[in-house]
mmCIF file of C-alpha atoms in Angstrom:
data_model
loop_
_atom_site.group_PDB
_atom_site.id
_atom_site.type_symbol
_atom_site.label_atom_id
_atom_site.label_comp_id
_atom_site.label_asym_id
_atom_site.label_seq_id
_atom_site.Cartn_x
_atom_site.Cartn_y
_atom_site.Cartn_z
ATOM 1 C CA UNK A 155 52.969 -53.954 -45.278
ATOM 2 C CA UNK A 156 49.848 -52.171 -46.609
ATOM 3 C CA UNK A 157 47.758 -53.563 -43.730
ATOM 4 C CA UNK A 158 50.192 -52.147 -41.216
ATOM 5 C CA UNK A 159 50.116 -48.803 -42.977
ATOM 6 C CA UNK A 160 46.288 -48.656 -42.934
ATOM 7 C CA UNK A 161 46.217 -49.738 -39.314
ATOM 8 C CA UNK A 162 48.541 -46.887 -38.380
ATOM 9 C CA UNK A 163 46.280 -44.346 -40.136
ATOM 10 C CA UNK A 164 43.147 -45.281 -38.180
ATOM 11 C CA UNK A 165 43.945 -43.106 -35.132
ATOM 12 C CA UNK A 166 44.595 -40.126 -37.401
ATOM 13 C CA UNK A 167 41.282 -40.630 -39.214
ATOM 14 C CA UNK A 168 39.418 -40.893 -35.903
ATOM 15 C CA UNK A 169 41.067 -37.706 -34.647
ATOM 16 C CA UNK A 170 40.171 -35.821 -37.820
ATOM 17 C CA UNK A 171 36.542 -36.980 -37.536
ATOM 18 C CA UNK A 172 36.399 -35.810 -33.927
ATOM 19 C CA UNK A 173 37.722 -32.388 -34.909
ATOM 20 C CA UNK A 174 35.024 -32.115 -37.591
ATOM 21 C CA UNK A 175 32.324 -32.885 -35.008
ATOM 22 C CA UNK A 176 33.702 -30.233 -32.667
ATOM 23 C CA UNK A 177 33.532 -27.657 -35.445
ATOM 24 C CA UNK A 178 29.786 -28.228 -35.993
ATOM 25 C CA UNK A 179 27.796 -25.520 -34.122
ATOM 26 C CA UNK A 180 25.548 -26.803 -31.341
ATOM 27 C CA UNK A 181 22.177 -25.186 -30.723
ATOM 28 C CA UNK A 182 21.701 -24.261 -27.053
ATOM 29 C CA UNK A 183 18.079 -24.022 -25.962
ATOM 30 C CA UNK A 184 16.980 -21.619 -23.237
ATOM 31 C CA UNK A 185 16.194 -23.208 -19.908
ATOM 32 C CA UNK A 186 14.474 -21.935 -16.802
ATOM 33 C CA UNK A 187 16.742 -21.344 -13.792
ATOM 34 C CA UNK A 188 17.070 -24.249 -11.355
ATOM 35 C CA UNK A 189 15.502 -22.732 -8.249
ATOM 36 C CA UNK A 190 16.421 -25.778 -6.134
ATOM 37 C CA UNK A 191 20.042 -24.597 -5.977
ATOM 38 C CA UNK A 192 21.539 -21.752 -3.954
ATOM 39 C CA UNK A 193 22.584 -19.966 -7.152
ATOM 40 C CA UNK A 194 19.837 -20.584 -9.754
ATOM 41 C CA UNK A 195 21.346 -18.126 -12.228
ATOM 42 C CA UNK A 196 24.846 -19.638 -11.940
ATOM 43 C CA UNK A 197 26.529 -16.332 -11.263
ATOM 44 C CA UNK A 198 24.558 -14.436 -13.927
ATOM 45 C CA UNK A 199 22.736 -11.796 -11.941
ATOM 46 C CA UNK A 200 20.789 -10.368 -14.878
ATOM 47 C CA UNK A 201 18.193 -12.139 -16.985
ATOM 48 C CA UNK A 202 18.384 -10.877 -20.576
ATOM 49 C CA UNK A 203 15.201 -11.617 -22.487
ATOM 50 C CA UNK A 204 12.510 -10.023 -24.612
ATOM 51 C CA UNK A 205 10.144 -8.427 -22.134
ATOM 52 C CA UNK A 206 6.842 -6.613 -21.940
ATOM 53 C CA UNK A 207 6.461 -3.114 -20.532
ATOM 54 C CA UNK A 208 4.765 -1.789 -17.412
ATOM 55 C CA UNK A 209 3.971 1.909 -17.002
ATOM 56 C CA UNK A 210 2.430 3.471 -13.920
ATOM 57 C CA UNK A 211 0.509 6.655 -13.265
ATOM 58 C CA UNK A 212 -1.498 8.287 -10.479
ATOM 59 C CA UNK A 213 -4.619 10.271 -11.379
ATOM 60 C CA UNK A 214 -6.278 12.738 -9.038
ATOM 61 C CA UNK A 215 -9.909 12.156 -8.188
ATOM 62 C CA UNK A 216 -12.682 13.937 -6.295
ATOM 63 C CA UNK A 217 -11.202 17.434 -6.621
ATOM 64 C CA UNK A 218 -7.649 16.372 -5.711
ATOM 65 C CA UNK A 219 -8.670 14.572 -2.536
ATOM 66 C CA UNK A 220 -8.133 10.989 -3.755
ATOM 67 C CA UNK A 221 -5.531 9.126 -5.823
ATOM 68 C CA UNK A 222 -6.408 6.596 -8.511
ATOM 69 C CA UNK A 223 -3.420 4.225 -8.770
ATOM 70 C CA UNK A 224 -3.081 2.646 -12.225
ATOM 71 C CA UNK A 225 -0.669 0.345 -14.051
ATOM 72 C CA UNK A 226 -0.521 0.050 -17.836
ATOM 73 C CA UNK A 227 0.647 -3.330 -19.177
ATOM 74 C CA UNK A 228 2.013 -3.262 -22.720
ATOM 75 C CA UNK A 229 2.507 -6.731 -24.207
ATOM 76 C CA UNK A 230 5.030 -7.118 -27.003
ATOM 77 C CA UNK A 231 5.350 -9.438 -29.975
ATOM 78 C CA UNK A 232 7.877 -9.335 -32.823
ATOM 79 C CA UNK A 233 9.527 -6.256 -31.259
ATOM 80 C CA UNK A 234 6.230 -4.334 -31.295
ATOM 81 C CA UNK A 235 3.612 -3.411 -28.707
ATOM 82 C CA UNK A 236 0.504 -5.401 -29.606
ATOM 83 C CA UNK A 237 -1.833 -4.852 -26.628
ATOM 84 C CA UNK A 238 -2.259 -2.364 -23.792
ATOM 85 C CA UNK A 239 -4.232 -3.037 -20.628
ATOM 86 C CA UNK A 240 -4.921 -0.473 -17.903
ATOM 87 C CA UNK A 241 -5.614 -1.816 -14.421
ATOM 88 C CA UNK A 242 -6.573 0.172 -11.345
ATOM 89 C CA UNK A 243 -4.759 -1.030 -8.226
ATOM 90 C CA UNK A 244 -6.879 1.016 -5.834
ATOM 91 C CA UNK A 245 -8.236 4.498 -5.185
ATOM 92 C CA UNK A 246 -6.488 5.864 -2.099
ATOM 93 C CA UNK A 247 -8.249 8.545 -0.007
ATOM 94 C CA UNK A 248 -5.396 11.053 -0.222
ATOM 95 C CA UNK A 249 -3.526 13.262 -2.688
ATOM 96 C CA UNK A 250 -0.084 14.845 -2.265
ATOM 97 C CA UNK A 251 -0.653 18.392 -3.494
ATOM 98 C CA UNK A 252 2.290 20.212 -5.034
ATOM 99 C CA UNK A 253 4.683 17.250 -5.038
ATOM 100 C CA UNK A 254 5.295 13.927 -6.727
ATOM 101 C CA UNK A 255 2.829 11.187 -5.877
ATOM 102 C CA UNK A 256 4.258 8.211 -3.944
ATOM 103 C CA UNK A 257 3.261 5.511 -6.437
ATOM 104 C CA UNK A 258 6.148 3.497 -7.920
ATOM 105 C CA UNK A 259 5.829 0.227 -9.868
ATOM 106 C CA UNK A 260 8.607 -2.271 -10.588
ATOM 107 C CA UNK A 261 8.322 -5.487 -12.635
ATOM 108 C CA UNK A 262 10.837 -8.315 -12.246
ATOM 109 C CA UNK A 263 11.368 -11.917 -11.121
ATOM 110 C CA UNK A 264 10.706 -11.451 -7.400
ATOM 111 C CA UNK A 265 9.384 -14.995 -6.934
ATOM 112 C CA UNK A 266 10.281 -18.445 -8.265
ATOM 113 C CA UNK A 267 7.634 -18.267 -10.973
ATOM 114 C CA UNK A 268 7.952 -18.797 -14.731
ATOM 115 C CA UNK A 269 7.054 -15.112 -15.226
ATOM 116 C CA UNK A 270 7.714 -11.680 -13.743
ATOM 117 C CA UNK A 271 5.272 -9.955 -11.415
ATOM 118 C CA UNK A 272 4.590 -6.248 -10.922
ATOM 119 C CA UNK A 273 4.917 -4.727 -7.450
ATOM 120 C CA UNK A 274 3.406 -1.291 -6.846
ATOM 121 C CA UNK A 275 4.171 0.859 -3.821
ATOM 122 C CA UNK A 276 1.310 3.261 -3.118
ATOM 123 C CA UNK A 277 -0.836 4.684 -0.312
ATOM 124 C CA UNK A 278 -3.279 2.274 1.282
ATOM 125 C CA UNK A 279 -6.978 2.731 1.958
ATOM 126 C CA UNK A 280 -6.011 3.948 5.443
ATOM 127 C CA UNK A 281 -4.027 6.962 4.203
ATOM 128 C CA UNK A 282 -5.468 10.443 4.494
ATOM 129 C CA UNK A 283 -4.817 14.056 3.587
ATOM 130 C CA UNK A 284 -2.763 16.153 3.609
ATOM 131 C CA UNK A 285 0.347 13.880 3.488
ATOM 132 C CA UNK A 286 -1.120 10.397 2.902
ATOM 133 C CA UNK A 287 -0.318 9.626 6.537
ATOM 134 C CA UNK A 288 -2.245 7.130 8.640
ATOM 135 C CA UNK A 289 -5.596 8.409 9.873
ATOM 136 C CA UNK A 290 -6.672 5.512 12.110
ATOM 137 C CA UNK A 291 -3.438 3.935 13.411
ATOM 138 C CA UNK A 292 -3.447 1.418 10.535
ATOM 139 C CA UNK A 293 -0.742 1.102 7.878
ATOM 140 C CA UNK A 294 -0.802 4.018 5.450
ATOM 141 C CA UNK A 295 1.328 2.469 2.673
ATOM 142 C CA UNK A 296 1.246 -0.814 0.808
ATOM 143 C CA UNK A 297 3.054 -3.044 -1.650
ATOM 144 C CA UNK A 298 0.617 -4.482 -4.179
ATOM 145 C CA UNK A 299 1.826 -7.676 -5.878
ATOM 146 C CA UNK A 300 0.183 -8.373 -9.239
ATOM 147 C CA UNK A 301 0.731 -11.564 -11.250
ATOM 148 C CA UNK A 302 -0.564 -10.576 -14.680
ATOM 149 C CA UNK A 303 -0.194 -14.131 -15.980
ATOM 150 C CA UNK A 304 -2.844 -15.484 -13.606
ATOM 151 C CA UNK A 305 -4.817 -12.211 -13.512
ATOM 152 C CA UNK A 306 -5.449 -12.805 -9.806
ATOM 153 C CA UNK A 307 -6.404 -10.034 -7.416
ATOM 154 C CA UNK A 308 -3.467 -7.992 -6.060
ATOM 155 C CA UNK A 309 -1.773 -9.286 -2.926
ATOM 156 C CA UNK A 310 -1.535 -6.457 -0.391
ATOM 157 C CA UNK A 311 1.362 -6.074 2.019
ATOM 158 C CA UNK A 312 0.742 -3.029 4.228
ATOM 159 C CA UNK A 313 3.308 -1.065 6.206
ATOM 160 C CA UNK A 314 3.830 2.287 7.925
ATOM 161 C CA UNK A 315 6.064 4.767 6.067
ATOM 162 C CA UNK A 316 6.233 8.345 4.899
ATOM 163 C CA UNK A 317 4.628 8.829 1.491
ATOM 164 C CA UNK A 318 6.899 11.749 0.615
ATOM 165 C CA UNK A 319 9.821 11.622 -1.830
ATOM 166 C CA UNK A 320 9.544 7.890 -2.386
ATOM 167 C CA UNK A 321 11.935 5.832 -4.473
ATOM 168 C CA UNK A 322 12.218 2.107 -5.139
ATOM 169 C CA UNK A 323 15.098 0.187 -6.738
ATOM 170 C CA UNK A 324 15.700 -3.504 -7.438
ATOM 171 C CA UNK A 325 18.688 -5.679 -6.543
ATOM 172 C CA UNK A 326 19.404 -9.166 -5.232
ATOM 173 C CA UNK A 327 20.345 -8.398 -1.629
ATOM 174 C CA UNK A 328 20.088 -11.934 -0.214
ATOM 175 C CA UNK A 329 21.723 -13.590 -3.256
ATOM 176 C CA UNK A 330 18.956 -16.067 -3.955
ATOM 177 C CA UNK A 331 18.948 -15.233 -7.662
ATOM 178 C CA UNK A 332 15.718 -13.222 -7.400
ATOM 179 C CA UNK A 333 15.107 -9.498 -7.189
ATOM 180 C CA UNK A 334 14.460 -7.682 -3.908
ATOM 181 C CA UNK A 335 13.292 -4.100 -3.311
ATOM 182 C CA UNK A 336 15.176 -1.165 -1.842
ATOM 183 C CA UNK A 337 12.632 1.388 -0.581
ATOM 184 C CA UNK A 338 13.454 4.995 0.212
ATOM 185 C CA UNK A 339 11.469 8.007 1.396
ATOM 186 C CA UNK A 340 12.253 11.327 3.030
ATOM 187 C CA UNK A 341 13.002 9.760 6.427
ATOM 188 C CA UNK A 342 13.945 6.079 6.020
ATOM 189 C CA UNK A 343 15.532 3.399 3.838
ATOM 190 C CA UNK A 344 14.834 -0.334 4.053
ATOM 191 C CA UNK A 345 14.741 -3.561 2.024
ATOM 192 C CA UNK A 346 11.780 -5.818 1.199
ATOM 193 C CA UNK A 347 12.300 -9.459 0.193
ATOM 194 C CA UNK A 348 9.935 -12.296 -0.671
ATOM 195 C CA UNK A 349 8.721 -14.051 2.471
ATOM 196 C CA UNK A 350 8.472 -17.307 0.507
ATOM 197 C CA UNK A 351 9.931 -17.259 -3.012
ATOM 198 C CA UNK A 352 7.568 -20.071 -4.035
ATOM 199 C CA UNK A 353 4.417 -18.312 -2.792
ATOM 200 C CA UNK A 354 3.598 -14.704 -3.768
ATOM 201 C CA UNK A 355 0.573 -14.886 -1.462
ATOM 202 C CA UNK A 356 3.002 -14.955 1.485
ATOM 203 C CA UNK A 357 3.893 -11.368 0.601
ATOM 204 C CA UNK A 358 7.093 -9.505 1.426
ATOM 205 C CA UNK A 359 9.203 -9.222 4.577
ATOM 206 C CA UNK A 360 10.711 -5.855 5.518
ATOM 207 C CA UNK A 361 14.243 -5.536 6.829
ATOM 208 C CA UNK A 362 15.601 -3.206 9.471
ATOM 209 C CA UNK A 363 14.965 0.458 8.742
ATOM 210 C CA UNK A 364 17.736 3.001 8.551
ATOM 211 C CA UNK A 365 16.776 6.482 9.663
ATOM 212 C CA UNK A 366 17.859 9.254 7.300
ATOM 213 C CA UNK A 367 18.354 12.957 7.573
ATOM 214 C CA UNK A 368 16.567 15.420 5.345
ATOM 215 C CA UNK A 369 16.289 13.868 1.867
ATOM 216 C CA UNK A 370 15.414 15.586 -1.387
ATOM 217 C CA UNK A 371 14.899 13.487 -4.498
ATOM 218 C CA UNK A 372 14.530 14.705 -8.045
#
């Protein structure tokens, strides 16, 4: 009789033990996205993580005839800024007098790398005064891709565009789990995406341009 009673209790004991195991918290370790799938972020379109800071600034040079394009990289540790590095992207031979300079820098996961890269939109070496327009039929603007982890030279992607009233936002337009760029100026709007997400040296590909009316940005 006692053996039958103990035998009948075994399933209850096993169930109680299983419930105890379920109650024990499980540590989940961070993992890199699986870029071999169509949705590497599994529906999570924002990566939340401790990040470093990138600031950008344009300095005038040669009596306001040239633009020195700089990025400032502030590395963080223990919720504090521990180092600051200033890097000159280029010195463009033009300066927009009396208005905001066209330089804009964005840092994000544009490529399938283990780290973010910084992309700076700025006039190219072919831009000239007074409006940073092309002076020799070559592209007057450029996207400059900088991988600060490898400290390699910037990758230049040149294009024609107005340098006035520029703006640049980030979003995932092609839903590959990586950021793309939305570029705006006083006459056009268009999107730039990675040509090859596994190769920053392949640069960016520009989408169809939408012509705009008169645009005024703050």
